[in-house]
PDB file of C-alpha atoms in Angstrom:
ATOM      1  CA  MET A 255      90.769  93.954  73.915  1.00  0.00           C
ATOM      2  CA  GLU A 256      89.940  90.185  73.747  1.00  0.00           C
ATOM      3  CA  ALA A 257      87.078  89.012  76.355  1.00  0.00           C
ATOM      4  CA  ILE A 258      89.483  86.334  77.782  1.00  0.00           C
ATOM      5  CA  ASP A 259      91.867  88.884  78.283  1.00  0.00           C
ATOM      6  CA  GLN A 260      89.397  91.019  80.209  1.00  0.00           C
ATOM      7  CA  GLY A 261      88.915  88.028  82.349  1.00  0.00           C
ATOM      8  CA  ASN A 262      92.592  87.480  83.096  1.00  0.00           C
ATOM      9  CA  LEU A 263      93.258  91.104  83.799  1.00  0.00           C
ATOM     10  CA  SER A 264      89.851  91.188  86.290  1.00  0.00           C
ATOM     11  CA  SER A 265      91.553  87.711  87.680  1.00  0.00           C
ATOM     12  CA  LEU A 266      94.963  89.328  88.711  1.00  0.00           C
ATOM     13  CA  ALA A 267      93.302  92.136  90.349  1.00  0.00           C
ATOM     14  CA  VAL A 268      91.579  89.593  92.870  1.00  0.00           C
ATOM     15  CA  ILE A 269      94.678  88.266  93.013  1.00  0.00           C
ATOM     16  CA  ALA A 270      96.784  91.181  94.031  1.00  0.00           C
ATOM     17  CA  ALA A 271      94.034  92.126  96.627  1.00  0.00           C
ATOM     18  CA  PHE A 272      93.692  88.674  98.001  1.00  0.00           C
ATOM     19  CA  LEU A 273      97.645  88.196  98.537  1.00  0.00           C
ATOM     20  CA  PRO A 274      97.608  89.962 101.427  1.00  0.00           C
ATOM     21  CA  LEU A 275      94.801  88.427 103.102  1.00  0.00           C
ATOM     22  CA  LEU A 276      96.805  85.195 102.230  1.00  0.00           C
ATOM     23  CA  SER A 277      99.279  86.615 104.598  1.00  0.00           C
ATOM     24  CA  PHE A 278      97.232  87.712 107.017  1.00  0.00           C
ATOM     25  CA  LEU A 279      95.722  84.271 107.695  1.00  0.00           C
ATOM     26  CA  GLY A 280      99.141  82.376 107.003  1.00  0.00           C
ATOM     27  CA  ILE A 281     100.886  84.401 109.751  1.00  0.00           C
ATOM     28  CA  LEU A 282      97.965  83.949 112.303  1.00  0.00           C
ATOM     29  CA  LEU A 283      97.873  79.892 111.787  1.00  0.00           C
ATOM     30  CA  PHE A 284     101.529  79.422 111.673  1.00  0.00           C
ATOM     31  CA  PRO A 285     103.212  82.319 113.612  1.00  0.00           C
ATOM     32  CA  THR A 286     106.693  80.807 113.657  1.00  0.00           C
ATOM     33  CA  GLY A 287     110.094  81.497 111.969  1.00  0.00           C
ATOM     34  CA  LYS A 288     112.860  83.825 112.582  1.00  0.00           C
ATOM     35  CA  GLY A 289     111.126  86.958 111.351  1.00  0.00           C
ATOM     36  CA  LYS A 290     107.677  85.811 112.801  1.00  0.00           C
ATOM     37  CA  GLY A 291     106.229  86.384 109.390  1.00  0.00           C
ATOM     38  CA  GLY A 292     107.915  89.429 108.024  1.00  0.00           C
ATOM     39  CA  ALA A 293     109.251  87.440 104.998  1.00  0.00           C
ATOM     40  CA  PHE A 294     105.956  85.784 104.005  1.00  0.00           C
ATOM     41  CA  ALA A 295     104.175  89.706 104.371  1.00  0.00           C
ATOM     42  CA  ILE A 296     106.707  91.211 102.275  1.00  0.00           C
ATOM     43  CA  SER A 297     107.031  88.481  99.724  1.00  0.00           C
ATOM     44  CA  MET A 298     103.081  88.785  99.380  1.00  0.00           C
ATOM     45  CA  ILE A 299     102.604  92.615  99.372  1.00  0.00           C
ATOM     46  CA  SER A 300     105.760  92.362  96.674  1.00  0.00           C
ATOM     47  CA  LEU A 301     103.514  90.156  94.281  1.00  0.00           C
ATOM     48  CA  SER A 302     100.990  92.429  94.463  1.00  0.00           C
ATOM     49  CA  LEU A 303     103.005  95.472  93.649  1.00  0.00           C
ATOM     50  CA  ALA A 304     104.444  93.444  90.794  1.00  0.00           C
ATOM     51  CA  ILE A 305     100.643  92.498  89.515  1.00  0.00           C
ATOM     52  CA  SER A 306      99.679  96.160  90.008  1.00  0.00           C
ATOM     53  CA  ILE A 307     102.695  97.369  87.868  1.00  0.00           C
ATOM     54  CA  PHE A 308     101.797  95.019  84.972  1.00  0.00           C
ATOM     55  CA  LEU A 309      97.942  96.110  85.390  1.00  0.00           C
ATOM     56  CA  PHE A 310      98.733  99.791  85.148  1.00  0.00           C
ATOM     57  CA  ALA A 311     101.038  99.223  82.407  1.00  0.00           C
ATOM     58  CA  SER A 312      97.895  97.069  80.546  1.00  0.00           C
ATOM     59  CA  LEU A 313      95.267  99.485  81.392  1.00  0.00           C
ATOM     60  CA  TRP A 314      96.440 102.719  81.776  1.00  0.00           C
ATOM     61  CA  ASN A 315      94.780 105.230  79.445  1.00  0.00           C
ATOM     62  CA  THR A 316      92.456 102.704  77.770  1.00  0.00           C
ATOM     63  CA  PRO A 317      88.793 101.774  78.194  1.00  0.00           C
ATOM     64  CA  ALA A 318      87.475 100.870  81.381  1.00  0.00           C
ATOM     65  CA  LEU A 319      87.529  96.866  82.318  1.00  0.00           C
ATOM     66  CA  HIS A 320      84.181  96.054  84.225  1.00  0.00           C
ATOM     67  CA  GLN A 321      83.572  92.163  85.344  1.00  0.00           C
ATOM     68  CA  GLN A 322      80.472  91.336  87.185  1.00  0.00           C
ATOM     69  CA  TYR A 323      79.009  88.337  89.027  1.00  0.00           C
ATOM     70  CA  HIS A 324      75.806  87.427  90.482  1.00  0.00           C
ATOM     71  CA  TRP A 325      76.331  87.798  94.181  1.00  0.00           C
ATOM     72  CA  PHE A 326      72.778  87.543  95.915  1.00  0.00           C
ATOM     73  CA  THR A 327      69.061  88.084  95.469  1.00  0.00           C
ATOM     74  CA  ILE A 328      66.261  89.725  97.450  1.00  0.00           C
ATOM     75  CA  GLY A 329      63.078  89.551  96.451  1.00  0.00           C
ATOM     76  CA  THR A 330      63.163  91.243  92.940  1.00  0.00           C
ATOM     77  CA  SER A 331      66.257  93.040  93.580  1.00  0.00           C
ATOM     78  CA  VAL A 332      69.228  91.369  92.046  1.00  0.00           C
ATOM     79  CA  PHE A 333      72.978  92.260  93.669  1.00  0.00           C
ATOM     80  CA  ASN A 334      76.021  91.887  91.357  1.00  0.00           C
ATOM     81  CA  ALA A 335      79.599  91.720  92.879  1.00  0.00           C
ATOM     82  CA  GLY A 336      82.482  92.613  90.125  1.00  0.00           C
ATOM     83  CA  ILE A 337      85.686  94.300  89.463  1.00  0.00           C
ATOM     84  CA  PHE A 338      86.025  97.697  87.869  1.00  0.00           C
ATOM     85  CA  LEU A 339      89.152  98.828  86.253  1.00  0.00           C
ATOM     86  CA  ASN A 340      89.971 102.302  84.808  1.00  0.00           C
ATOM     87  CA  SER A 341      92.917 104.473  85.027  1.00  0.00           C
ATOM     88  CA  LEU A 342      92.056 106.064  88.156  1.00  0.00           C
ATOM     89  CA  SER A 343      91.727 102.420  90.098  1.00  0.00           C
ATOM     90  CA  VAL A 344      94.870 100.936  88.393  1.00  0.00           C
ATOM     91  CA  LEU A 345      96.832 103.961  89.644  1.00  0.00           C
ATOM     92  CA  MET A 346      95.497 103.552  93.070  1.00  0.00           C
ATOM     93  CA  LEU A 347      96.360 100.138  92.832  1.00  0.00           C
ATOM     94  CA  LEU A 348      99.824 100.718  92.365  1.00  0.00           C
ATOM     95  CA  LEU A 349     100.197 103.740  94.939  1.00  0.00           C
ATOM     96  CA  VAL A 350      98.635 101.583  97.723  1.00  0.00           C
ATOM     97  CA  SER A 351     100.625  98.587  96.936  1.00  0.00           C
ATOM     98  CA  SER A 352     103.959 100.175  96.478  1.00  0.00           C
ATOM     99  CA  ILE A 353     103.463 102.423  99.722  1.00  0.00           C
ATOM    100  CA  ALA A 354     102.346  99.167 101.741  1.00  0.00           C
ATOM    101  CA  LEU A 355     105.788  97.756 100.508  1.00  0.00           C
ATOM    102  CA  LEU A 356     107.827 100.657 101.747  1.00  0.00           C
ATOM    103  CA  VAL A 357     105.844 100.045 104.988  1.00  0.00           C
ATOM    104  CA  HIS A 358     106.199  96.913 105.365  1.00  0.00           C
ATOM    105  CA  ILE A 359     110.162  97.264 104.749  1.00  0.00           C
ATOM    106  CA  TYR A 360     110.658 100.294 107.162  1.00  0.00           C
ATOM    107  CA  SER A 361     108.620  97.936 109.700  1.00  0.00           C
ATOM    108  CA  THR A 362     111.535  95.228 109.721  1.00  0.00           C
ATOM    109  CA  ARG A 363     113.579  97.679 111.834  1.00  0.00           C
ATOM    110  CA  TYR A 364     110.803  99.837 113.302  1.00  0.00           C
ATOM    111  CA  MET A 365     109.132  96.505 115.080  1.00  0.00           C
ATOM    112  CA  ARG A 366     112.192  94.757 115.201  1.00  0.00           C
ATOM    113  CA  GLY A 367     112.221  92.404 118.588  1.00  0.00           C
ATOM    114  CA  ASP A 368     108.261  93.202 119.400  1.00  0.00           C
ATOM    115  CA  PRO A 369     107.225  90.203 121.276  1.00  0.00           C
ATOM    116  CA  TYR A 370     104.063  90.463 119.203  1.00  0.00           C
ATOM    117  CA  LEU A 371     105.422  90.795 115.863  1.00  0.00           C
ATOM    118  CA  HIS A 372     103.672  88.147 114.049  1.00  0.00           C
ATOM    119  CA  ARG A 373     100.169  89.803 115.169  1.00  0.00           C
ATOM    120  CA  TYR A 374     101.511  93.266 113.703  1.00  0.00           C
ATOM    121  CA  TRP A 375     102.443  91.501 110.136  1.00  0.00           C
ATOM    122  CA  ALA A 376      99.098  89.760 110.099  1.00  0.00           C
ATOM    123  CA  TYR A 377      97.102  92.856 110.746  1.00  0.00           C
ATOM    124  CA  LEU A 378      99.355  94.684 108.217  1.00  0.00           C
ATOM    125  CA  GLY A 379      98.209  92.291 105.741  1.00  0.00           C
ATOM    126  CA  LEU A 380      94.545  92.933 106.500  1.00  0.00           C
ATOM    127  CA  PHE A 381      94.781  96.466 106.180  1.00  0.00           C
ATOM    128  CA  CYS A 382      96.626  95.820 102.849  1.00  0.00           C
ATOM    129  CA  PHE A 383      93.852  93.521 101.486  1.00  0.00           C
ATOM    130  CA  SER A 384      91.390  96.011 102.803  1.00  0.00           C
ATOM    131  CA  MET A 385      92.627  99.000 100.995  1.00  0.00           C
ATOM    132  CA  LEU A 386      93.470  97.318  97.766  1.00  0.00           C
ATOM    133  CA  GLY A 387      89.656  95.747  97.629  1.00  0.00           C
ATOM    134  CA  LEU A 388      88.505  99.022  98.111  1.00  0.00           C
ATOM    135  CA  VAL A 389      90.157 100.417  95.021  1.00  0.00           C
ATOM    136  CA  ILE A 390      89.114  97.805  92.587  1.00  0.00           C
ATOM    137  CA  THR A 391      85.461  97.140  93.584  1.00  0.00           C
ATOM    138  CA  ASP A 392      82.276  98.242  91.298  1.00  0.00           C
ATOM    139  CA  ASN A 393      79.683  98.861  93.885  1.00  0.00           C
ATOM    140  CA  LEU A 394      78.978 101.054  96.905  1.00  0.00           C
ATOM    141  CA  PHE A 395      77.732  98.007  99.238  1.00  0.00           C
ATOM    142  CA  MET A 396      81.111  96.066  98.333  1.00  0.00           C
ATOM    143  CA  LEU A 397      82.990  99.463  98.839  1.00  0.00           C
ATOM    144  CA  TYR A 398      81.118  99.841 102.536  1.00  0.00           C
ATOM    145  CA  MET A 399      82.273  96.679 103.488  1.00  0.00           C
ATOM    146  CA  PHE A 400      85.865  97.027 102.530  1.00  0.00           C
ATOM    147  CA  TRP A 401      85.821 100.692 104.079  1.00  0.00           C
ATOM    148  CA  GLU A 402      84.420  98.942 107.411  1.00  0.00           C
ATOM    149  CA  LEU A 403      87.576  96.384 107.156  1.00  0.00           C
ATOM    150  CA  VAL A 404      89.897  99.368 106.776  1.00  0.00           C
ATOM    151  CA  GLY A 405      88.280 100.748 109.883  1.00  0.00           C
ATOM    152  CA  PHE A 406      88.702  97.573 111.800  1.00  0.00           C
ATOM    153  CA  SER A 407      92.642  96.696 110.745  1.00  0.00           C
ATOM    154  CA  SER A 408      92.930 100.406 111.401  1.00  0.00           C
ATOM    155  CA  TYR A 409      91.561  99.780 115.135  1.00  0.00           C
ATOM    156  CA  LEU A 410      93.968  96.598 115.551  1.00  0.00           C
ATOM    157  CA  LEU A 411      96.973  98.745 114.293  1.00  0.00           C
ATOM    158  CA  ILE A 412      96.304 101.565 116.490  1.00  0.00           C
ATOM    159  CA  GLY A 413      95.530  99.462 119.534  1.00  0.00           C
ATOM    160  CA  PHE A 414      98.300  97.007 118.645  1.00  0.00           C
ATOM    161  CA  TRP A 415     100.578  97.981 121.846  1.00  0.00           C
ATOM    162  CA  PHE A 416      97.813  97.281 124.076  1.00  0.00           C
ATOM    163  CA  THR A 417      99.244  97.213 127.377  1.00  0.00           C
ATOM    164  CA  LYS A 418      99.843 101.183 126.799  1.00  0.00           C
ATOM    165  CA  ASP A 419      96.642 102.848 127.950  1.00  0.00           C
ATOM    166  CA  THR A 420      97.366 105.932 125.608  1.00  0.00           C
ATOM    167  CA  ALA A 421      97.353 103.120 122.763  1.00  0.00           C
ATOM    168  CA  THR A 422      94.379 101.482 124.061  1.00  0.00           C
ATOM    169  CA  GLN A 423      92.359 105.023 124.327  1.00  0.00           C
ATOM    170  CA  ALA A 424      93.338 106.059 120.832  1.00  0.00           C
ATOM    171  CA  SER A 425      92.051 102.772 119.270  1.00  0.00           C
ATOM    172  CA  LYS A 426      88.712 103.091 121.124  1.00  0.00           C
ATOM    173  CA  LYS A 427      88.452 106.824 119.903  1.00  0.00           C
ATOM    174  CA  ALA A 428      89.292 105.918 116.298  1.00  0.00           C
ATOM    175  CA  PHE A 429      86.848 103.148 116.421  1.00  0.00           C
ATOM    176  CA  ILE A 430      83.858 104.982 117.705  1.00  0.00           C
ATOM    177  CA  MET A 431      84.666 108.223 115.750  1.00  0.00           C
ATOM    178  CA  ASN A 432      84.776 106.170 112.269  1.00  0.00           C
ATOM    179  CA  ARG A 433      81.653 104.262 113.209  1.00  0.00           C
ATOM    180  CA  LEU A 434      79.881 107.472 113.719  1.00  0.00           C
ATOM    181  CA  GLY A 435      81.104 108.395 110.107  1.00  0.00           C
ATOM    182  CA  ASP A 436      80.657 105.552 108.518  1.00  0.00           C
ATOM    183  CA  LEU A 437      76.601 105.673 109.531  1.00  0.00           C
ATOM    184  CA  GLY A 438      75.998 108.402 107.446  1.00  0.00           C
ATOM    185  CA  PHE A 439      78.038 106.591 104.544  1.00  0.00           C
ATOM    186  CA  LEU A 440      75.290 103.661 104.969  1.00  0.00           C
ATOM    187  CA  ILE A 441      72.618 106.511 105.187  1.00  0.00           C
ATOM    188  CA  GLY A 442      73.759 107.779 101.803  1.00  0.00           C
ATOM    189  CA  ILE A 443      74.237 104.520 100.482  1.00  0.00           C
ATOM    190  CA  MET A 444      70.545 103.808 101.130  1.00  0.00           C
ATOM    191  CA  ILE A 445      69.194 106.928  99.759  1.00  0.00           C
ATOM    192  CA  VAL A 446      71.410 106.263  96.470  1.00  0.00           C
ATOM    193  CA  TYR A 447      69.542 102.925  96.092  1.00  0.00           C
ATOM    194  CA  SER A 448      66.038 104.499  96.898  1.00  0.00           C
ATOM    195  CA  GLN A 449      66.344 106.530  94.120  1.00  0.00           C
ATOM    196  CA  PHE A 450      68.621 104.655  91.144  1.00  0.00           C
ATOM    197  CA  GLY A 451      67.572 101.074  92.453  1.00  0.00           C
ATOM    198  CA  THR A 452      71.336 100.220  92.078  1.00  0.00           C
ATOM    199  CA  LEU A 453      74.217 100.085  94.077  1.00  0.00           C
ATOM    200  CA  GLU A 454      76.818 100.175  91.167  1.00  0.00           C
ATOM    201  CA  ILE A 455      79.309 102.502  90.639  1.00  0.00           C
TER     202      ILE A 455
END
């Protein structure tokens, strides 16, 4: 595979992940329209699925694709951020985007008539962005960041019906328990870096 092709495929993976984020931002900034953002959210995740299908067809059972860019430097330590695409990651990209599309389609009926429907579509977009970013990142620190976003967007979705005390309590419980687990995750990342001097997967 030529270098320019690798760069293009990496860019497509980034686009696939960021399309749901565009949905999140667009719906929050412009919460109008008959579907209150539903059509826009579905179109964005559909594009992510289409790109995921193309990436799966292009990279399945081929050598891993790895693109890195300088992120920041602390003292003598250099941290990079990048995209890592192998058979497992493109499979997960396909699974996440396809299941997310099914959830979006199901939600058009299940959530119909809700007065805060635009917030639901926005939160769902943030969740999908977090999940897609999780499966294509190439280092543990970025993985941790996306995992925290998954936890935050889960908190928003679980507590979506904030007028119900049960939903509010459930979202708080899930948020606190996840943060306790994430503390162990963070400690593990620190141990890995102290032993190997890198966070690259």
